[in-house]
Structure formats: structure tokens, C-alpha cells
């Protein structure tokens, strides 16, 4: 099934000028999303609004629920029937979904959750941010579970990763997160939409009505600890498989780089400009861009670290990704950090300065690292 | 103010036989807790029940709220008035509190939240667990914030850490967590109650009625990103101060140890027995027990690692603490892991076996590590 | 638009064997219902289930909300956009909708609410009842408003009255209620479905997006008492128009009757059998059946009362309709009552006995009443 | 137990100048109210605020709940333990309590609910109103139940009726309502507080902990219709007893009156002034003031009607009390109505005009009615 995508202003015959929020929404529709549940919050509001208009046009389900709590639990219910489900929100709303995400991980329900991050903590600001990295990759809900997290750094990539997120969610029966930030959500960019609709895997587990077959059970409750431990072993084995197969990253100009920036999302775009300028000024910088934040591309990064003098992590947060980078790199290569918080975006100039400081501070180590 | 603590069965004149849940509750009362909010969930139910009975006796506030979401937000409101507030739940209920915890961190509101962890993810089991370590220490709510986390491994220590938790919460104006597990909550132990009531710091910020003075504001909203960034710098500086001053850990028999177990809470108690047995069998094991999980005692642990051949992390989870241990230890000392999940508790025998495996696997490294 | 109705078992070529709940649901669909919101409760569950299956098939909106409160407020929101909306529940769930019904009356929003009454008060029983008559016709929500209430006494009539309810709701911009009971909802009856789709009146008031026209406002808030009084005068004038135009009732065998039973819904069916038996025994009884409970057919009933010796009201309640009957009849004709409560249905035998008692007690008045 | 009432400004040594909301709150405290639950809404906010300050001072329970729904259900829970409970709100908030009121009636739980009515329907205005008369006396919740309703028309009377409301609630184990309006709530009046604390009747039914005795059950669920019918017969018998014993009304200047005004609450105060003026102008008017709205003083009013030429009902509504008056009076005496809505209060001048119209329109009947 292909659904005709609506055209907006087009820059070239095949290009559409879209906000990230709209592009993500349309990508989900083109990926065969059956049902969307949400509750309005800036800066992801256009995503919900797009779905509000388009989903009913296509005879699909759109519900603006009573709250984020209601939205994610409606998502849980719909996912249990085998539907392809998208839920989206921004930081505070995502926090309200912690319990249900743990329930879905435990129940092995596929769903794609989009977080268009804003400045925190608390109500914070409505400016863009990357300060929910820890929440997305570590400990949102309770219990031993992991959530694949994909972080696009362009609207075209976001469009592609929406389809990938559904693939991962359904292949592994796991909630999966698309982690964007307010800039990604709000900025307009010409896109050549190349949508993709993942094949529907067998949903032999879904609650589709038990007529003519034995009933199925979807649950996260296993009252006997022995049973729950067996279930956890199964989950952990699944997470190891995901760690083996679903690691994604991109590199730019690393071949001859003396110093590597690690950044994702909007921060990676700023880094790209900074690298340009740094190279003009004689500093050979390159970019390592994790696309899957969990599983994190630790080995690939360690390999890069092994042949660079320093690592600079750039984030729109007080420093969260930097912990995964340090865990990957160990103590062999010095890891520096530059971050802005609260809705502020680092400028390329700041990043160039940070590169220079890192370069200067590692001067005496230049011999050993190359 | 000292409130007479109720006596239960006494093993010796000064000893009281208490469940951990009850002892934590009474410790909070003796620490001057003004208000408690909760919602029943196993295995922390006795904590709420104790408060239900005792708090009204003392003319203090007890509310069984409509839900965990209501409970933590009532806690937020009460904390904003300068009250000493306790909220407790178990894993799924704690997940529901993610948003409010972020709000309180952003608003700099002191509160103590007790999580008596059960097996997860999802509804899981009602057996004991330590699988909310990541949630407690990393990314429960959204935004750049940290929560001090204290993990008792005996009921006497829990009693003491409740007072410490209030001290930290109020000294730094931060939500603070006491992380226990179902065994800690349910097991009965004779305690010599040595309660402590922290002094009340100035609450010159609290909303106590603005008659005769300018109104005060408690909020996490800072619409201007510049303001929110300044606020985040203030928060991060506070977190660094906490990292400098509030690290807690204990060691046992590490002086002559060749191998160190790292464990907290109930797992540390199992480790203690295992160490006894291992030493009887000729393997010189010792225990490094983090008490503050954030800030994590990385330096102290690194120092221990530097003089042991191997580290064995024992957890009632699929492996969460082990990540902080690896981050602290780097690649210098091999870190092994033994964990049980879903409500299962490791046995001392299992731990001895794990020690032996770690010993055997590091045989060729014995020269280099000591 | 005509939507093909699904066939179930058919008694004759054109007959369908349907439960009342299912027939009401399908009638709403055939009447062009755009959106349904509900929450499961016995004895109306099959209505929700029918909608759950059929509405998505037709590309229409079905939402099982988080609660009855959420359901009716979603209904309010959908109605504000000009959608044809059905909400259903049973007694306790209807009570939860009191506030929103008042809001919709104040905002002049059309919606059809079905109450399949069960025994009360409180949780009561799941047996059939008519004990929400007062609630439906008098004082459910706050403020000066009225709700047209239609009470079918057969499944075929229910099918017809669903369309009528939408007509009234939209013609007068008012929430409208279909009042059924558990027997009506649960009993199966062969129906020759004669569906009807009311024309859509102009919805020049609905919130359909303000592009190219001035924005519209739907609200029940009028902060200036003068404005609210003017609004109330408008509402009261509307209610008087409804009282003039929308009174419905049916009579059976009243022409030669000496005694009249007044009953609606299932009680009217029992009354019919009782009248048969009474006439066999020589007592000329007839039936006055209000179909619109508000506006109540007071004048028609008064006219009947003027030429009968006694009135017997039969209800599945402790006596509620009987008050409207007394108000209509005044003191000229004696009004007797027979009711069963709690899920019990009066038997024809009981009703015949009650007729006999009424007859005997009015013996000396026979002269004056005819 | 007598609790010292706080003094405010005093007009005479023994007089206190109080708002109605404050006086009602303090009266409840002095009546031994153990627990208060509420949620802020104009025009009853001062009642909640008074309780927020005073109840904790006295070591009693005050909870501002998450919503009106939560407040009334907390009230239900507290009442089930035998506590003396007050809940208050204004019109929209009262609507949200319909389900719980039915549950409490079914469970025979004593509670006093105060409604400080505002203009409706819907959000309406925050002006004073009497437009929830039907809701209070007829059909708020589902099922066959009745709620005693007391309507004070001065602050001193409100103080007295609060104690009476607790007495009735506990004597008959029934939710009981105090029906005030925004004027009653907001206006300040000097009061000589004569508080009264009702004796506590045996609460041999309350859930006080089953140690040493068989457990008790408080519930509204009776799954067997036969059981629920028996329970309903018991309830109806109780309501008949209340109808026999708890009818309250007052009359003023009726002895020589040719025309009677029927009014309650603030409308009765307006009526009093109007009667003064009418008498000055030669029209002998008097006042019949129902104090209990259910049970309604029908017989007393019928007796008054029998000796007056006309009845004028004055309400701050579109006409609700007037229905009970017509039911009581029958068709023997003409019943006229004057009402204002939406937060408007009738003026004495308007009422005098209405009296004159009623007088003129009944001129030719003067012979027959006296």
C-alpha cells in the first residue's frame, strides 16, 4: 500500500518543504502506521496536528487522549492487537510514559515513540534540547529492559528512521524510540520524500480475537519469580541480538582527522559546520555520529578513538552522551565536552573554540595517540 | 522534638523486631517527617500502612492518594511549603513519578522518595529486585538533573539513611531517593533504633504565605532559554558539590583481598556470607559496598580495583550497577558479573562459584594486578 | 449514504435477530453516527462492542476511553466540530457524565447519550432497572437545563428513536438521551430493520477550522451574569419550543378503558400482557405509554385521566415516573403505583393484582370519575 | 469537646463578622468534623481555605484532592471509617460527585456535602444561583435514593443547619446536603456564633479495624436482584421516616396574608423586603420558607395555600422549586413564578411587581379562595 503524500510548497519538482514534525508524521503514515495517540505539547505539536488531519482522511485511528498517560496506554492496547502504532510527545510528556514503556517492554509490544526534546528539567523551556538522552537510553521505566533509540540529524534521515524504527520494533517486538529535538521538529527543510513501508512480520502473538484458535496472552506479569527470571533471560538474549545487529552510526572526514567530534541530531549539524571551519583553520577534525543511541556504537567509536588525539563530545545538554563515549573510549584517549542547556544550541564558533582547547590540552600527548 | 516510637516484639530490652518497611516509616517519623503521600503496592505496603496509623496519631499528614501520580504531586505541593515530605512506592509506581521528580529537581524541592524495588519490567513479580538501579541513578525523568540515591543494606542502616536522606534533600534542595528492595522491605530484623532528627535548615524559599514579605516563587518553568541555561548551570554546580561531599561507601575485608565483590543492599548481604565461605576455601575475597549510588564512589572503587586481581559485581538485576563499576574501573581490572532477576535472590553458593570462575579466568593476570 | 447492515441470524427473510444493544448501535451507525466514545459496563457492553467492530470497518471513529468521564468529554469535543456523536453507558457511568452533560447543554452541543439502566443506587446490581428516571428527566447536572429523553419499549422502536434522538439533538442543539433498561439492552428480538439517516442540519456554529471565515466560539462560560441570564432565556425559550413540538406518547386500548396503566420501556411490555389478562377477567384496562419522558405528555395524560376511574403507574423503580404522573393528573383521579427495584421486573400477575386493588379502592368513586 | 473558635472583627462583644463560607466551615469544625476534602472553586473557595488553615491546627484531616471526583471519593472512604466528614464545592464540582453520592446513599454512609451554587449550566458564571435545586432534590446520581437537603437563608441559620446536617446524616446514615448560594457564601454578616456538636451515634457499622470482632462490610453492590430489592425496600422505609420526621420550614406574616411568597435561601431574604414594601402599599403578603427542600414541606404549604388567594414562587433559577410547590398545592390555588438566572438576584422591587401581577390576575378568584 502506498498512500499519496500531500504536497506542500516544493523547492524543486521532487522536493517538499517540510517541518521535521510534519515529515516524521507523514513518514509514519507512509510506513503504514495504523494508529496514533498523543496529547499536545510544544515543540512536537505539529506532529500531532498532522496526524489529526491525515489519519482520519485515510480511515486510520487518531486519538488525542485525555493525557499523555492515557495516550501511551491506548498505544499499548492498540499495539497488543498487532496494530502499527505511533505515539509522540516532548520531554515532560515522555516522562509520564515511563510506566507504560516498561509494561510494553515486558509484554514485548512493538510501538514507536517519538520524543521531540525540549529544555528541562521540569517544565523547563520550549527551546530545543538533547537532555533526555539518559532517559531514552538508560532508566526511563523500572526493570531490566532496553529500548532501541534512533537519533536522526536531518529531516530526510528522520523520514528514513521512522520506517527503520517500525522495522526494529516489530522484528524484535520491542518499544522503540525516535529521539529528536526541538530544532529537528521545528526547522523546515526541503526533503525528497523517499518513504518506505516495512513488511508486516507475522503477528502470531497479537490479540486479534480468539475465534477458531486458542486464546493468546499478552502480559508483563509473571508472578512466579522463576518464570519472570526466565522471561528476563529471554529479553536479555533479545537485547544482545539487537546489540549485534542494530548498531548504526555515520562518520564524516574521519580518515585524516586528528580530533573527532562525537555528536548526534542537531548538535551533529552544528559540528559539521564547525569541522569545516576548523579545517579551514588547519585543524583536522572529523565527525563520529551515533545514529542508534542504544545500542551504542562503542566498538566503532573505540576504533576511531584509537587513532585520534582527542574526542570532543558536543551536546545540547549538561553532558549525557559523554558518559557513553567515556565508557566506549576508556582512558586511552582524552574526552572533552562542550554543551549548552535549557533550549540553547551551541554555535559553530563555540565548537571550534572547544576543538582548539582540546587540541591545546592534549599537545603533549600527540605523540602517543597516533 | 522526639516522638515516642511504638514498641513491637523486643528481642532484648533495647531491641525491636521490625520489618524494613516499618522501620523506614518510623525512622521518617522520628526524623520529623511532616507529611506522607502514597498509594498501596507490594512489597512496600507496610510502609504506607505504618504511616496510615502513626501519622494521624501525631497530628501529621497522611494521605493515600488517588494514584501514584497524585501522591507524588501532593508531595511536590507539600514540599513547596517547606514541609518534610516522604513518598514511597515500588517499581511500577515509581515509574509513574518520573515527571514530578523532574519537576521537583527543576524547582529545587526537597523530598525523600523510597523505592522498595520488585521484579520487572512491567507488572513483573512481587519478588525483591534491584532492577531499578538505572532508573534511580540515570534517567527516570527528563532533563539534566541528578537525584542522590542511598542504598541501605540492613534495617539499622536504613533507619540511619532515612535521616541522611532528609538532610541531603534539604541541604541541597533536591529530591533524594532511598533505594531498597523487597527483601529489605519485608524481612524482619531486630533493630536497636537510633533515630535522628535533622535540624531544619532555613527554608527562606518556601511558600509559607506572603503576608508581610514579598511573594516567593517555586517553579521549574524558565521560558527564556538563557534563564533556563543559567538555572541549569546552577543545578550542575550543585550536583558537583554533592559529588564532592556526599559520596558514601563501606568496605569489608578488603585489606588483604585478592578479589573484590561490589554489591549493595540485599545483594551485599549475600556477598558477605559468600566472602566468609570463599575465605574458608582459601580465596581472599572482600566487599566494596556503595551506599550512595549517585554520587557513585568511583574513585574509592578505582583505588580498590587497582590492588585486586578481579572485581565481581553481584546484583539482583540483569546487570546495571556493573556499568558504573566498569566506568569507574576502566579496563585495568577485569570486572565480572553475577545477577539474578525477576524476584530471585542470588545464593551465597552461586556467588562463591562466580568468585571461583573470576579467579580462574584471571589466573594469567595475577602477576600484573597486584 | 446507506451503510450495509450486517446480517445475523434471520427469523424471516427480512428479519434480523438482534439484542437491543446491538440494534441501537447499528441504528446509530445507519443514522450517520460519525464517532462513538464509551467505556465498558454491564448491561450495555454489547453496544460498545458492536461499535468497536463496526465503526472502524466504516472508517469512523470508535474510542474506548480511559473512563466514562473521558468518554463524554471526548464526545463533547467531537460534537463541537459538528460530528454526529453517540456515547453510551449504564447507570453509574451515566452519573459520571453529569458535569459534561451540563456543559453540553450550556454550550448547545448535540449528542445522543444512551443509558441502559441497571439496578441502583451505587454499584447496585447488573439487573435491569428504570431507577434513573429522575436523573434523566430532572437534575443530573447543575444549572437550568433540560434534556429530551426518549424511552423505547421495543427494539424496533429503539431503532427508530435513535434516529429521532439525533434529529432532536441537532435540530435544537441539545444533548438528548435514549433511556433504555437492561431488558431492552439484553433481550433478543427479531427486528425488521428500518433505519433512517436524518438530514444534516446546517452546522454553521461548529468548530470546523476558521480558515477564510471569522472564528466561532463554543462555550458554556458567560462571566457577566447579564449575559448568562440572556443565554438562559434563550435556552428556556428553546425548551418551551421542544415542549410544544416534541412530545411523544402511545396509547393502547384506552378507548373503553376504566383504568389506565402508565408505563414506559420494559414495564410497558409487562403492562400490555397484564391488560390482556385483566380484560379476560372483565377489567377494562388500557395503556398510556410516554415515549418522550421529557417533555412529558402531561396534557394527553390529563385528558386520559379525566375519563378513567384510576391510574396505575408500573415501574422498575421505587416510584419516579409516578411523580410526573401525579403532577399531570392533579388530584382528580387517584394514582396508584406498583414497582419493583434492584434489577427485579414486575410480573403480569403482580400488575393484574395491582389493577384489582386499584379498582377495589376506587369503588365508591366510580360515580364521580366517569 | 469544644474547640475555641477564632475571632474576627466583632460588631458587638459577642458578634463575629463572618462570610457565610467561613461560618459554615467553622460550624463544621465546631460540630466535630473530623475530615474535610475539597477542590477549589468559586464561590465556595473561602470554605476550603478556612478548612485548610483550621483543620491542621486542630490535628484534623484536610485534603485538597486532585479533583472533585477524588475529593468526594476520599470523603466516601473516610465516612466508611465512621469519621464525621464535610465535602464542599460549587455547581460544576457538585455534578462531578453524582456517582459517589449514589454510592454513599447505597452504602448508607453519612457525609455532609455543601453546594454553594453558582450560575449555570456548564461553566456558567461565578455569580450566585439557585439553579441546582432539581439536582439536589431529585436526580443527581442514579438509582432510587433521596438526599436530605437543608437550605439556610442567613449565616446564623447556616451555622445551625451544619450541625443539623451532621445529625441527620448520622442518625439515618445518609449523605446530606447543605444547599447555599453564592450570596450566602460570599456576603458578610455579623453572627453570634452558637455552635453545636451533635452527639456521636453508635457507629457499630463503621470500618474501624476488625481485630477481636467479625469484619464489617460497607458496600452498595448487591449482585442478587432479590437482595438489592430488599435493600431498596429498607432504603425507601428510611426515606419515609425522614419524610415524617425531618421536614423543616418557617413562615413569616402568613396569619393575615392574602398572598404567600414561597422562597428559600437568598431569594427568601429578598422576599422579606418585598413583603415589607407590599404591605406598606396595602398588599398583605407573607412568606413560606422551606428549610428542608427534601423532604419538602408539602402538607404545610398546602395548608397555607388553602387560605391564600395566590402563591408567588421566587427563585434564582428558571423555575425549579416551583414544581414542588405546584405538586404540593395542586390546582386549587394559582401559583405564579418570578425568577432570575445566570448569577442575577431578583430585586425587592421586581418581587413587589410580581406580587401585584399575581394579585391582579387572581382578582376574580378572590371570592372562592378565602
Tab-separated table of N, CA and C in Angstrom, chain D residues 136-232:
chain	number	residue	atom	x	y	z
D	136	UNK	N	-30.191	18.790	43.507
D	136	UNK	CA	-30.092	18.462	44.927
D	136	UNK	C	-31.249	17.589	45.384
D	137	UNK	N	-32.448	17.871	44.865
D	137	UNK	CA	-33.633	17.215	45.428
D	137	UNK	C	-34.125	16.028	44.607
D	138	UNK	N	-33.668	15.919	43.349
D	138	UNK	CA	-34.268	14.879	42.504
D	138	UNK	C	-33.247	13.837	42.007
D	139	UNK	N	-32.448	14.184	40.991
D	139	UNK	CA	-31.843	13.088	40.249
D	139	UNK	C	-30.355	13.188	39.999
D	140	UNK	N	-29.608	13.722	40.917
D	140	UNK	CA	-28.166	13.881	40.769
D	140	UNK	C	-27.521	12.569	40.327
D	141	UNK	N	-27.533	11.592	41.194
D	141	UNK	CA	-26.972	10.285	40.851
D	141	UNK	C	-28.043	9.321	40.387
D	142	UNK	N	-27.612	8.118	40.034
D	142	UNK	CA	-28.514	7.099	39.515
D	142	UNK	C	-29.128	6.288	40.659
D	143	UNK	N	-30.270	5.708	40.375
D	143	UNK	CA	-30.862	4.785	41.336
D	143	UNK	C	-31.878	5.454	42.247
D	144	UNK	N	-32.614	4.589	42.944
D	144	UNK	CA	-33.668	5.064	43.840
D	144	UNK	C	-33.070	5.500	45.163
D	145	UNK	N	-32.752	6.766	45.270
D	145	UNK	CA	-32.303	7.248	46.580
D	145	UNK	C	-32.695	8.708	46.733
D	146	UNK	N	-32.660	9.164	47.941
D	146	UNK	CA	-33.003	10.540	48.262
D	146	UNK	C	-31.919	11.108	49.148
D	147	UNK	N	-31.725	12.397	49.085
D	147	UNK	CA	-30.753	13.077	49.928
D	147	UNK	C	-31.447	14.204	50.683
D	148	UNK	N	-31.404	14.174	52.011
D	148	UNK	CA	-31.935	15.325	52.754
D	148	UNK	C	-31.165	16.587	52.361
D	149	UNK	N	-31.904	17.665	52.090
D	149	UNK	CA	-31.299	18.920	51.638
D	149	UNK	C	-31.771	20.047	52.546
D	150	UNK	N	-30.828	20.748	53.142
D	150	UNK	CA	-31.149	21.856	54.032
D	150	UNK	C	-30.693	23.162	53.405
D	151	UNK	N	-31.576	24.172	53.422
D	151	UNK	CA	-31.281	25.434	52.749
D	151	UNK	C	-31.377	26.600	53.723
D	152	UNK	N	-30.242	27.077	54.217
D	152	UNK	CA	-30.267	28.204	55.155
D	152	UNK	C	-30.532	29.506	54.419
D	153	UNK	N	-31.131	30.476	55.131
D	153	UNK	CA	-31.268	31.778	54.482
D	153	UNK	C	-30.616	32.898	55.291
D	154	UNK	N	-29.839	32.515	56.305
D	154	UNK	CA	-28.979	33.507	56.963
D	154	UNK	C	-27.734	32.764	57.412
D	155	UNK	N	-26.711	33.520	57.741
D	155	UNK	CA	-25.470	32.872	58.158
D	155	UNK	C	-25.671	32.190	59.496
D	156	UNK	N	-26.419	32.819	60.385
D	156	UNK	CA	-26.677	32.180	61.673
D	156	UNK	C	-27.407	30.855	61.480
D	157	UNK	N	-28.365	30.864	60.557
D	157	UNK	CA	-29.098	29.622	60.309
D	157	UNK	C	-28.188	28.577	59.669
D	158	UNK	N	-27.295	29.035	58.796
D	158	UNK	CA	-26.348	28.104	58.172
D	158	UNK	C	-25.518	27.409	59.236
D	159	UNK	N	-25.054	28.205	60.215
D	159	UNK	CA	-24.261	27.645	61.314
D	159	UNK	C	-25.058	26.554	62.022
D	160	UNK	N	-26.308	26.833	62.282
D	160	UNK	CA	-27.143	25.857	62.978
D	160	UNK	C	-27.406	24.632	62.105
D	161	UNK	N	-27.665	24.848	60.825
D	161	UNK	CA	-28.039	23.736	59.946
D	161	UNK	C	-26.859	22.819	59.637
D	162	UNK	N	-25.642	23.336	59.760
D	162	UNK	CA	-24.484	22.446	59.589
D	162	UNK	C	-24.535	21.348	60.640
D	163	UNK	N	-24.795	21.731	61.889
D	163	UNK	CA	-24.901	20.721	62.944
D	163	UNK	C	-26.082	19.791	62.681
D	164	UNK	N	-27.196	20.387	62.271
D	164	UNK	CA	-28.374	19.573	61.951
D	164	UNK	C	-28.068	18.592	60.822
D	165	UNK	N	-27.324	19.049	59.834
D	165	UNK	CA	-26.988	18.183	58.698
D	165	UNK	C	-26.176	16.979	59.162
D	166	UNK	N	-25.229	17.212	60.065
D	166	UNK	CA	-24.470	16.064	60.591
D	166	UNK	C	-25.389	15.133	61.378
D	167	UNK	N	-26.302	15.729	62.158
D	167	UNK	CA	-27.237	14.894	62.926
D	167	UNK	C	-28.074	14.009	62.013
D	168	UNK	N	-28.630	14.621	60.981
D	168	UNK	CA	-29.466	13.841	60.063
D	168	UNK	C	-28.626	12.791	59.351
D	169	UNK	N	-27.449	13.203	58.869
D	169	UNK	CA	-26.582	12.281	58.138
D	169	UNK	C	-26.283	11.042	58.973
D	170	UNK	N	-25.984	11.275	60.255
D	170	UNK	CA	-25.568	10.154	61.101
D	170	UNK	C	-26.755	9.375	61.650
D	171	UNK	N	-27.824	10.085	61.959
D	171	UNK	CA	-28.990	9.391	62.505
D	171	UNK	C	-29.550	8.408	61.474
D	172	UNK	N	-29.526	8.827	60.208
D	172	UNK	CA	-30.140	7.991	59.163
D	172	UNK	C	-29.100	7.340	58.258
D	173	UNK	N	-27.851	7.527	58.589
D	173	UNK	CA	-26.779	7.002	57.716
D	173	UNK	C	-27.065	7.348	56.258
D	174	UNK	N	-27.020	8.624	55.967
D	174	UNK	CA	-27.336	9.081	54.618
D	174	UNK	C	-26.501	10.302	54.257
D	175	UNK	N	-26.013	10.399	53.046
D	175	UNK	CA	-25.439	11.676	52.629
D	175	UNK	C	-26.493	12.762	52.738
D	176	UNK	N	-26.078	13.924	53.163
D	176	UNK	CA	-26.990	15.032	53.410
D	176	UNK	C	-26.375	16.285	52.794
D	177	UNK	N	-27.228	17.139	52.237
D	177	UNK	CA	-26.680	18.290	51.535
D	177	UNK	C	-27.096	19.602	52.202
D	178	UNK	N	-26.148	20.515	52.261
D	178	UNK	CA	-26.449	21.889	52.647
D	178	UNK	C	-26.390	22.701	51.373
D	179	UNK	N	-27.537	23.291	51.011
D	179	UNK	CA	-27.622	23.978	49.734
D	179	UNK	C	-27.622	25.481	49.961
D	180	UNK	N	-26.502	26.103	49.609
D	180	UNK	CA	-26.395	27.544	49.758
D	180	UNK	C	-26.200	28.139	48.365
D	181	UNK	N	-26.126	29.440	48.312
D	181	UNK	CA	-25.859	30.062	47.024
D	181	UNK	C	-24.723	31.054	47.215
D	182	UNK	N	-24.238	31.583	46.112
D	182	UNK	CA	-23.070	32.458	46.163
D	182	UNK	C	-23.237	33.654	47.081
D	183	UNK	N	-24.439	34.201	47.197
D	183	UNK	CA	-24.634	35.325	48.115
D	183	UNK	C	-24.412	34.849	49.543
D	184	UNK	N	-25.070	33.739	49.897
D	184	UNK	CA	-24.889	33.145	51.231
D	184	UNK	C	-23.415	32.881	51.519
D	185	UNK	N	-22.692	32.418	50.508
D	185	UNK	CA	-21.287	32.074	50.706
D	185	UNK	C	-20.400	33.290	50.861
D	186	UNK	N	-20.709	34.341	50.083
D	186	UNK	CA	-19.794	35.478	49.991
D	186	UNK	C	-20.138	36.624	50.930
D	187	UNK	N	-21.423	36.823	51.207
D	187	UNK	CA	-21.815	38.005	51.977
D	187	UNK	C	-21.294	37.892	53.404
D	188	UNK	N	-20.961	39.050	53.998
D	188	UNK	CA	-20.519	39.063	55.380
D	188	UNK	C	-21.675	39.524	56.248
D	189	UNK	N	-21.777	38.931	57.399
D	189	UNK	CA	-22.897	39.213	58.269
D	189	UNK	C	-22.391	39.051	59.692
D	190	UNK	N	-22.821	39.916	60.601
D	190	UNK	CA	-22.436	39.677	61.998
D	190	UNK	C	-23.197	38.481	62.534
D	191	UNK	N	-22.493	37.559	63.143
D	191	UNK	CA	-23.117	36.345	63.676
D	191	UNK	C	-22.773	36.246	65.155
D	192	UNK	N	-23.751	35.831	65.940
D	192	UNK	CA	-23.450	35.407	67.304
D	192	UNK	C	-23.332	33.894	67.217
D	193	UNK	N	-22.107	33.426	67.177
D	193	UNK	CA	-21.961	32.004	66.865
D	193	UNK	C	-22.463	31.141	68.011
D	194	UNK	N	-23.455	30.348	67.716
D	194	UNK	CA	-23.928	29.380	68.704
D	194	UNK	C	-23.751	28.011	68.081
D	195	UNK	N	-22.573	27.515	68.311
D	195	UNK	CA	-22.215	26.248	67.676
D	195	UNK	C	-22.817	25.090	68.453
D	196	UNK	N	-22.840	23.988	67.826
D	196	UNK	CA	-23.433	22.817	68.442
D	196	UNK	C	-22.691	21.591	67.931
D	197	UNK	N	-22.310	20.716	68.846
D	197	UNK	CA	-21.670	19.491	68.412
D	197	UNK	C	-22.585	18.314	68.671
D	198	UNK	N	-23.131	17.746	67.608
D	198	UNK	CA	-24.050	16.613	67.788
D	198	UNK	C	-23.352	15.468	68.505
D	199	UNK	N	-24.106	14.760	69.294
D	199	UNK	CA	-23.577	13.523	69.877
D	199	UNK	C	-23.231	12.544	68.770
D	200	UNK	N	-22.251	11.750	69.060
D	200	UNK	CA	-21.896	10.734	68.065
D	200	UNK	C	-22.776	9.514	68.292
D	201	UNK	N	-23.578	9.163	67.302
D	201	UNK	CA	-24.381	7.947	67.469
D	201	UNK	C	-23.451	6.746	67.394
D	202	UNK	N	-23.950	5.620	67.812
D	202	UNK	CA	-23.180	4.375	67.672
D	202	UNK	C	-22.794	4.207	66.206
D	203	UNK	N	-21.537	3.848	65.984
D	203	UNK	CA	-21.152	3.553	64.606
D	203	UNK	C	-20.781	2.074	64.515
D	204	UNK	N	-21.672	1.269	65.000
D	204	UNK	CA	-21.451	-0.163	65.032
D	204	UNK	C	-21.283	-0.770	63.649
D	205	UNK	N	-21.438	0.040	62.640
D	205	UNK	CA	-21.325	-0.435	61.263
D	205	UNK	C	-19.989	-0.032	60.629
D	206	UNK	N	-19.253	0.865	61.293
D	206	UNK	CA	-18.109	1.501	60.616
D	206	UNK	C	-16.893	0.579	60.545
D	207	UNK	N	-16.061	0.836	59.555
D	207	UNK	CA	-14.877	0.012	59.315
D	207	UNK	C	-13.732	0.555	60.160
D	208	UNK	N	-13.653	0.051	61.373
D	208	UNK	CA	-12.684	0.605	62.317
D	208	UNK	C	-11.560	-0.379	62.606
D	209	UNK	N	-11.456	-1.421	61.802
D	209	UNK	CA	-10.463	-2.456	62.100
D	209	UNK	C	-11.170	-3.613	62.767
D	210	UNK	N	-10.981	-4.813	62.253
D	210	UNK	CA	-11.810	-5.935	62.688
D	210	UNK	C	-11.158	-6.777	63.778
D	211	UNK	N	-10.101	-6.218	64.421
D	211	UNK	CA	-9.439	-7.012	65.462
D	211	UNK	C	-10.425	-7.335	66.576
D	212	UNK	N	-10.561	-8.602	66.900
D	212	UNK	CA	-11.402	-9.012	68.012
D	212	UNK	C	-12.887	-8.990	67.738
D	213	UNK	N	-13.269	-8.774	66.497
D	213	UNK	CA	-14.699	-8.847	66.180
D	213	UNK	C	-14.844	-9.269	64.720
D	214	UNK	N	-16.031	-9.746	64.347
D	214	UNK	CA	-16.189	-10.142	62.932
D	214	UNK	C	-16.046	-8.918	62.026
D	215	UNK	N	-15.512	-9.101	60.851
D	215	UNK	CA	-15.373	-7.977	59.918
D	215	UNK	C	-16.733	-7.408	59.530
D	216	UNK	N	-16.752	-6.132	59.219
D	216	UNK	CA	-17.964	-5.485	58.734
D	216	UNK	C	-17.819	-5.193	57.249
D	217	UNK	N	-18.912	-4.996	56.595
D	217	UNK	CA	-18.878	-4.728	55.171
D	217	UNK	C	-19.671	-3.452	54.895
D	218	UNK	N	-19.089	-2.544	54.156
D	218	UNK	CA	-19.809	-1.365	53.675
D	218	UNK	C	-19.787	-1.431	52.161
D	219	UNK	N	-20.937	-1.473	51.528
D	219	UNK	CA	-20.949	-1.639	50.077
D	219	UNK	C	-22.292	-1.213	49.506
D	220	UNK	N	-22.258	-0.925	48.217
D	220	UNK	CA	-23.512	-0.642	47.525
D	220	UNK	C	-23.811	-1.737	46.508
D	221	UNK	N	-22.954	-2.721	46.422
D	221	UNK	CA	-23.136	-3.809	45.460
D	221	UNK	C	-23.948	-4.938	46.082
D	222	UNK	N	-25.034	-5.302	45.433
D	222	UNK	CA	-25.837	-6.454	45.858
D	222	UNK	C	-26.166	-7.205	44.582
D	223	UNK	N	-25.336	-8.164	44.232
D	223	UNK	CA	-25.447	-8.742	42.890
D	223	UNK	C	-26.773	-9.443	42.654
D	224	UNK	N	-27.330	-10.048	43.703
D	224	UNK	CA	-28.623	-10.702	43.529
D	224	UNK	C	-29.728	-9.652	43.543
D	225	UNK	N	-30.494	-9.540	42.461
D	225	UNK	CA	-31.576	-8.557	42.436
D	225	UNK	C	-32.512	-8.667	43.641
D	226	UNK	N	-32.754	-9.883	44.118
D	226	UNK	CA	-33.620	-10.027	45.291
D	226	UNK	C	-33.020	-9.283	46.487
D	227	UNK	N	-31.711	-9.431	46.660
D	227	UNK	CA	-31.039	-8.758	47.775
D	227	UNK	C	-31.090	-7.244	47.596
D	228	UNK	N	-30.851	-6.811	46.358
D	228	UNK	CA	-30.853	-5.369	46.125
D	228	UNK	C	-32.255	-4.806	46.317
D	229	UNK	N	-33.253	-5.580	45.931
D	229	UNK	CA	-34.622	-5.097	46.162
D	229	UNK	C	-34.918	-4.986	47.655
D	230	UNK	N	-34.480	-5.976	48.417
D	230	UNK	CA	-34.676	-5.905	49.874
D	230	UNK	C	-33.960	-4.681	50.432
D	231	UNK	N	-32.758	-4.438	49.933
D	231	UNK	CA	-32.002	-3.266	50.374
D	231	UNK	C	-32.745	-1.980	49.992
D	232	UNK	N	-33.320	-1.947	48.824
D	232	UNK	CA	-34.063	-0.770	48.397
D	232	UNK	C	-35.317	-0.564	49.236
